[in-house]
């Protein structure tokens, strides 16, 4: 930036608007004043008094600008004079030529504080400025300046001052001021500046004022500066990380308790710990050793800390991996953010430290995955027959009905495995009841067993006594494998005895949907029709479901009626659904009911009272499963001998079949 500005002065390429942005306390406003001195310096560039573009600093203009009382250099605090009225006055005064110097210069400090309306008022002057006007705006937030203003100015972005530069400047100031300061104290002051020269000078001035005087000279030491800034030595955080590495939670809490009892703020401790963890992460990435080796070059640029702190960061980095240190930093950053709005800051700080110990106990995902055998997925290697798996979930403990070579084809879950499995949710049945559009299918873990021997057809099943409801205690799984054309299918079966639930309160007293819906379609006496075999409950159900499926947007009511229990009695048709009372009125709406009545009327049903009942059917009224369509996956599954064997053994019925075969 300095070279660019000096070349512009030498070549006479002066802009009418400059924006100086960057970190706080790095000399933005000072550069603006120096540039103003260079523009209005009375000595020409190349003269004996001014051999370069630098201002001479001896002429009247330079001395007045340096003193801050120049008539043609106006410095405005934009944080205070930020309104449109002040900018209008500035714009009106800018029309007049300078009183004595070459340029009339306006320096706007904290320019991002100016309002949008004020910037709009200044926009025309920046677009077509007079030849004698130069605007200089200093800001720490250039993004808040409108883009229309930034595009009309030359933008210079300042960088933060390096630690070595701040340290060298503080060392020179200490020598000139007659202050005895060791390197550790100066390093602490430079680190506290955080890239800001002004912050470092302010802290140093405060430290000199509070330092003890020996032989007329102030003496600065690291302990005094830490006490002044309210910080703790980084050796404390090194000790905490060592305790985390040793899985010693008690020591971590003890150190935290000592720091907090000493009066340190939890937020300040968390902030300092975050900085230390950041340095540790950088030391790990840069490969800095425990003795500080490798801290030169790029690593030194990344770690703007003293040599002692670099060695300390290297020792802490050697204890953990890069991933662990990154997780530690993330946890402490979240803890630091939470401390800003939490009331019990001490508890949250201690919780954040304990999380570091807990994270140390986690295993890397690579280590967990490495414990599984290679190739144990669903795709077997070449030369091995693909084991098509059929997993059935039943309501009784599985039994092994075969022996010999066929035993390898049936995997029986042991009682220990069944007990180790998490219990089913008591709300699972209610969830299945409330879902009217599809059945909830719980996919059991599928085991793939390579079939090395040729598949031998199973013998005819031997009749096995069906267990009673009292014997059904623990749900279990039986995984069957086969390699025929049925493919990989997941068949969920449930014991019919499981449907013998406690009746729902809605079933105690059947209620009609409404008076209108309970009215007969026609008068029974007017037609005199009698029910025949054509008008059986199954036939009426099929007619109603087909009518809904043929209509538009009526698939959901059709599924609900297909799963319902239809009963034809004298003078009425009772449809016992699995829907709750609230869902029944939403699913079987007026349009669906109109279609149902019309279909029944077309089928020749006379005046029968049609009633839709909410609730869940019990085991006594359990409906028969619908016949599978010919050629479907369900039909193929039902024809398979293993499925038939499972139905015989467990008195089960097939509710859902999912085809897991590849699309090809």
XYZ file of C-alpha atoms in Angstrom, residues 10-11 91 125 162 201 232 272 296 391 438 481:
12
model
C 5.191 10.622 -7.978
C 3.141 10.118 -11.151
C -21.078 18.923 0.414
C -20.036 14.843 -5.127
C 2.664 -9.207 12.777
C 0.687 0.299 23.193
C -3.711 -17.082 33.588
C -8.021 -17.953 26.549
C 10.427 -21.242 11.640
C -36.438 -62.481 6.818
C -49.686 -48.028 4.417
C -31.974 -67.977 3.012
